[in-house]
Coordinates of N, CA and C in Angstrom, one line a residue:
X1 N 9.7 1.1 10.9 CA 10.3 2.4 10.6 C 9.4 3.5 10.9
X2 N 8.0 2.7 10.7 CA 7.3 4.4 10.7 C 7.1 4.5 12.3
X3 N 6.9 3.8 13.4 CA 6.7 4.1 14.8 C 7.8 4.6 14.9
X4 N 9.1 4.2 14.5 CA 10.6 5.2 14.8 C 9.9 6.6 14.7
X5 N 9.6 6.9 13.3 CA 9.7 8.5 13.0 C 8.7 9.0 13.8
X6 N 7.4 8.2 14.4 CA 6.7 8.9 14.6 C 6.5 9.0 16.3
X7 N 8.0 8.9 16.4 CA 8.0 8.8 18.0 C 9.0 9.4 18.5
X8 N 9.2 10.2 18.1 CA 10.9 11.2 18.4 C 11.7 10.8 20.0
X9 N 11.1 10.6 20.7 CA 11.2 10.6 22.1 C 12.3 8.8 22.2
X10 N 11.0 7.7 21.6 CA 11.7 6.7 21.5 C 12.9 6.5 20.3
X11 N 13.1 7.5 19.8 CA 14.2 7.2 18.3 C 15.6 8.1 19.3
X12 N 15.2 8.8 20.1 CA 16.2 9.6 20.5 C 16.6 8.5 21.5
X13 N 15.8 7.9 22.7 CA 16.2 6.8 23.4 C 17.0 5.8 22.9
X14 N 16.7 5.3 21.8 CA 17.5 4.0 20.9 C 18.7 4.9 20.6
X15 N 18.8 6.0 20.1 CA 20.0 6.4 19.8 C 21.1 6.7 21.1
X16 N 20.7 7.2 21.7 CA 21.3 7.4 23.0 C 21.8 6.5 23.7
X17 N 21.0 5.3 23.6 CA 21.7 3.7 24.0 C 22.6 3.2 22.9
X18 N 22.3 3.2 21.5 CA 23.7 3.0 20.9 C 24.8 3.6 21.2
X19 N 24.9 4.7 21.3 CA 26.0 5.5 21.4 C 26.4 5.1 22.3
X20 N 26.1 5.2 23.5 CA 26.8 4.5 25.1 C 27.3 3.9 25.1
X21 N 26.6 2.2 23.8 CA 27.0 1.0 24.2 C 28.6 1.2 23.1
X22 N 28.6 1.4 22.0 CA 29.6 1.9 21.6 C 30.7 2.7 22.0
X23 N 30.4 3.6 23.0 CA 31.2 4.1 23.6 C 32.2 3.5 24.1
X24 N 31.0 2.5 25.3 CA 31.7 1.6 26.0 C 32.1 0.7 25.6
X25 N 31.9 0.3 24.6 CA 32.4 -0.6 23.8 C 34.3 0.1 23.4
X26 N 34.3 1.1 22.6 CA 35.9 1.6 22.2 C 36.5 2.1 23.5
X27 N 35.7 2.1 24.7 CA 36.9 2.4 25.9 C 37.2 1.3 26.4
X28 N 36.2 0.4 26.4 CA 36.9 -0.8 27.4 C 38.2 -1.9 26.1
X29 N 38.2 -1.3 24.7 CA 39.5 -1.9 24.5 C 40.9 -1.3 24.8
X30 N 40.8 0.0 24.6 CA 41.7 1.0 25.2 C 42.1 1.2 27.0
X31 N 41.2 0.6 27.2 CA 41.8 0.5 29.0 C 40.2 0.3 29.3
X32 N 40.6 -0.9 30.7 CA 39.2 -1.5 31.1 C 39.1 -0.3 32.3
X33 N 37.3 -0.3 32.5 CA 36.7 0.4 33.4 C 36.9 -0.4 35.0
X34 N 37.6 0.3 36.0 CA 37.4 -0.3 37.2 C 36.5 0.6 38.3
X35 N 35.9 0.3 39.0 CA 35.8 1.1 40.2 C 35.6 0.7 41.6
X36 N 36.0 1.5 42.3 CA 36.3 0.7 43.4 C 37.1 -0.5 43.4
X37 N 38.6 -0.3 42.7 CA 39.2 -1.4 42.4 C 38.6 -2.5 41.7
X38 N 37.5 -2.9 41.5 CA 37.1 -4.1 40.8 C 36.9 -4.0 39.2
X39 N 37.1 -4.7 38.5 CA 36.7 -4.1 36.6 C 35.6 -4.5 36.3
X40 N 35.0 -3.7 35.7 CA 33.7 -3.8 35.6 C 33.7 -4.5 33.8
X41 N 33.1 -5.7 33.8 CA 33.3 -6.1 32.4 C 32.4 -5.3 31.2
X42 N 32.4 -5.5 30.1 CA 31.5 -5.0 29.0 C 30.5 -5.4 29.0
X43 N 30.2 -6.6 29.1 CA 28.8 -7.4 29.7 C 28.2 -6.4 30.9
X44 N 28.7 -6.3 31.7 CA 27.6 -5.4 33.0 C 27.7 -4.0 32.5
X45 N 28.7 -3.4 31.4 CA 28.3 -2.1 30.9 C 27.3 -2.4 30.6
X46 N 27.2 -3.2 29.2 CA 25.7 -3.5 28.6 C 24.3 -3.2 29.2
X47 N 24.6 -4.3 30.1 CA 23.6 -4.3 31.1 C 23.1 -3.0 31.7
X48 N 24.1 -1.9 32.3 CA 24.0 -1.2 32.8 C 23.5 -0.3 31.9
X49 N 23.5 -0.4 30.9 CA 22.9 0.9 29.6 C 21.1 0.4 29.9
X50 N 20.9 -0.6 29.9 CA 19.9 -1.9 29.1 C 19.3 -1.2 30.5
X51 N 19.7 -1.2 31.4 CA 18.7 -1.0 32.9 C 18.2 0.5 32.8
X52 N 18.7 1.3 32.2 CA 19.0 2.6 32.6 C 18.1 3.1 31.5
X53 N 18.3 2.5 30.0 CA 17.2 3.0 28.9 C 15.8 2.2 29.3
X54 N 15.7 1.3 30.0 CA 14.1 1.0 30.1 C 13.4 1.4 30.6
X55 N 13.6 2.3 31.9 CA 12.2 3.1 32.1 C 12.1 4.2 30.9
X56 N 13.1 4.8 30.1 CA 12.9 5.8 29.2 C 12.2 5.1 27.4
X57 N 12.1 4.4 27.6 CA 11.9 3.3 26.4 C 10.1 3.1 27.0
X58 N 10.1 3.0 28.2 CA 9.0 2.8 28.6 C 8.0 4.1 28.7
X59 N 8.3 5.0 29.4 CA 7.9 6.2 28.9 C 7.7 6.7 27.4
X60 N 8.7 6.2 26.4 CA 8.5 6.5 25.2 C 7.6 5.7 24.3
X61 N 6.3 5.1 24.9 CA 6.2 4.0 24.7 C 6.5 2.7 23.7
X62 N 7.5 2.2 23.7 CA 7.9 0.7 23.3 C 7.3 -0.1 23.1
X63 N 6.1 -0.3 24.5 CA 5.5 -1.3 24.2 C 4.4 -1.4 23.2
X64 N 3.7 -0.3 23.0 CA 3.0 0.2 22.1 C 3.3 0.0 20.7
X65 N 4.6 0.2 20.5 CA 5.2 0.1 19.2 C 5.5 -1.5 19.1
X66 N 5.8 -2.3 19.7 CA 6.0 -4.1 19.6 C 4.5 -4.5 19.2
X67 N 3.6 -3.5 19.8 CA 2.2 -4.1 19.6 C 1.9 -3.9 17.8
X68 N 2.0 -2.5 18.2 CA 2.0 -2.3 16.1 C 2.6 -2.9 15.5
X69 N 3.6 -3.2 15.5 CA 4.4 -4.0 14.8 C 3.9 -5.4 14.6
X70 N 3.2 -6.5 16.0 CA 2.9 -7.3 16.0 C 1.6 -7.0 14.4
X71 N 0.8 -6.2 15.0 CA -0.2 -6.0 14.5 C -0.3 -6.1 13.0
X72 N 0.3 -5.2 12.6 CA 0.7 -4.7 11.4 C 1.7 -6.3 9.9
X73 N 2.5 -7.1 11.0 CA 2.9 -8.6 10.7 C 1.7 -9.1 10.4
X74 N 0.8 -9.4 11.5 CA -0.4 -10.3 11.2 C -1.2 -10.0 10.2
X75 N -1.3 -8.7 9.7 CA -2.4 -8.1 8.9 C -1.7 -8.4 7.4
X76 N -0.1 -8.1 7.3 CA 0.7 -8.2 5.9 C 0.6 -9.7 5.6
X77 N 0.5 -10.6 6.3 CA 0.7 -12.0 6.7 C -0.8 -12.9 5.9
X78 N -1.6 -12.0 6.8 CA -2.8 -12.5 6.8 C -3.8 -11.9 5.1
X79 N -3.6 -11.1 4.7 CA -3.8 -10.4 3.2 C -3.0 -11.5 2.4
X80 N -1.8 -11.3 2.6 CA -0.7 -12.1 1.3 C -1.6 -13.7 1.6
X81 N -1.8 -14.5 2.6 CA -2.6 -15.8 2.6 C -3.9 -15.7 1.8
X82 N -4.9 -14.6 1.5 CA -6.0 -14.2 1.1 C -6.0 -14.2 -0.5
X83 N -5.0 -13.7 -0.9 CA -4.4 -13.5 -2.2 C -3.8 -14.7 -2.8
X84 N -2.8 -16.0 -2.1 CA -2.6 -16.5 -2.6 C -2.4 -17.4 -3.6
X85 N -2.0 -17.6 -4.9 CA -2.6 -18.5 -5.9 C -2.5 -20.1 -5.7
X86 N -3.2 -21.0 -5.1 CA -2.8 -22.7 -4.7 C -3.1 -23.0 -6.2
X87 N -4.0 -22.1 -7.0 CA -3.6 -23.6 -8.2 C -2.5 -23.7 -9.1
X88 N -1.7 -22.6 -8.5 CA 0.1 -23.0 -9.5 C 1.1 -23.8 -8.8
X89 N 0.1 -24.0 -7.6 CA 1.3 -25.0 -6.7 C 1.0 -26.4 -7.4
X90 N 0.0 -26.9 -8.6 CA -0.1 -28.4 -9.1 C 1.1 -28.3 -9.9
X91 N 1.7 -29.6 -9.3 CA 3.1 -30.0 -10.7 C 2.5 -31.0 -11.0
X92 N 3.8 -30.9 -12.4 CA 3.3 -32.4 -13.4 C 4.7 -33.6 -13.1
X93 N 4.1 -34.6 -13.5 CA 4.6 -36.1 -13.0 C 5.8 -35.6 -11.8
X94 N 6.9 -35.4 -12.7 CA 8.5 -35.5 -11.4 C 8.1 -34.8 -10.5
X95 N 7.5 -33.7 -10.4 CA 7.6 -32.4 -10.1 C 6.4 -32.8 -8.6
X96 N 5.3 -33.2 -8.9 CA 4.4 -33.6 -7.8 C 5.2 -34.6 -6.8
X97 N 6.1 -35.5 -6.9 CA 7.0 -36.4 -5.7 C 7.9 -35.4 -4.8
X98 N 8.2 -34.3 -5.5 CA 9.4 -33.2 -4.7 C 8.1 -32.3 -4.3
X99 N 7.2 -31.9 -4.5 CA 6.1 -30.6 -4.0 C 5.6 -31.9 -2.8
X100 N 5.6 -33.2 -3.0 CA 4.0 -33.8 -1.8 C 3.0 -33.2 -1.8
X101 N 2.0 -33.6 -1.1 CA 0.7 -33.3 -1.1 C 0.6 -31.8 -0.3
X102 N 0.7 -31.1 -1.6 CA 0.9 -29.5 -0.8 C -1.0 -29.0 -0.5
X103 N -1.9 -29.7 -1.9 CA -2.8 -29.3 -2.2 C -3.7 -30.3 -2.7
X104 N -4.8 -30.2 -1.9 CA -5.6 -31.9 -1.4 C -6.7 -31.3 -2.1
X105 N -7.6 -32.3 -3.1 CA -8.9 -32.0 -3.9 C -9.8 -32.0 -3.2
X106 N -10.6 -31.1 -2.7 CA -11.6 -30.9 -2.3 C -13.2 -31.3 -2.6

């Protein structure tokens, strides 16, 4: 959410491509798109949105923001592992056959 807000350019691109594809989505039930005699399906509309936002996605940088994102996973990921308590994972008698050997004595 926060690369959304803090990237006006790429929040305006994502929105711009929803709309489209919705667009084209409520015309092609109402009457399909032909041209040049042929119909062009909702699948190659898609498409044709998906080609047309990626150099502007790219310019807005995208990729940059997958990266944060990755980043930012690894770090929430890697803290919560740091923190976590293994000595409440010991169960008593029944309880240790259903957990298995979660936690090996060192």
């Amino acid at each position: 959410l926060y690369c959304l807000i803090s990237s006006p350019m790429l929040l305006i691109v994502i929105a711009v491509s929803g709309i489209a594809a919705h667009t084209a989505a409520r015309r092609t039930k109402d009457r399909k798109l032909s041209v040049a005699g042929h119909e062009i399906t909702l699948a190659h509309q898609y498409g044709a949105i998906i080609v047309c936002a990626l150099p502007f996605l790219f310019l807005a940088g995208a990729g940059a923001v997958v990266f944060w994102v990755l980043g930012a996973s690894l770090f929430t990921v890697t803290v919560h592992a740091a923190f976590y308590n293994y000595d409440k994972l010991e169960g008593t008698g029944d309880e240790e056959q259903l957990m298995g050997a979660i936690v090996e004595e060192v």
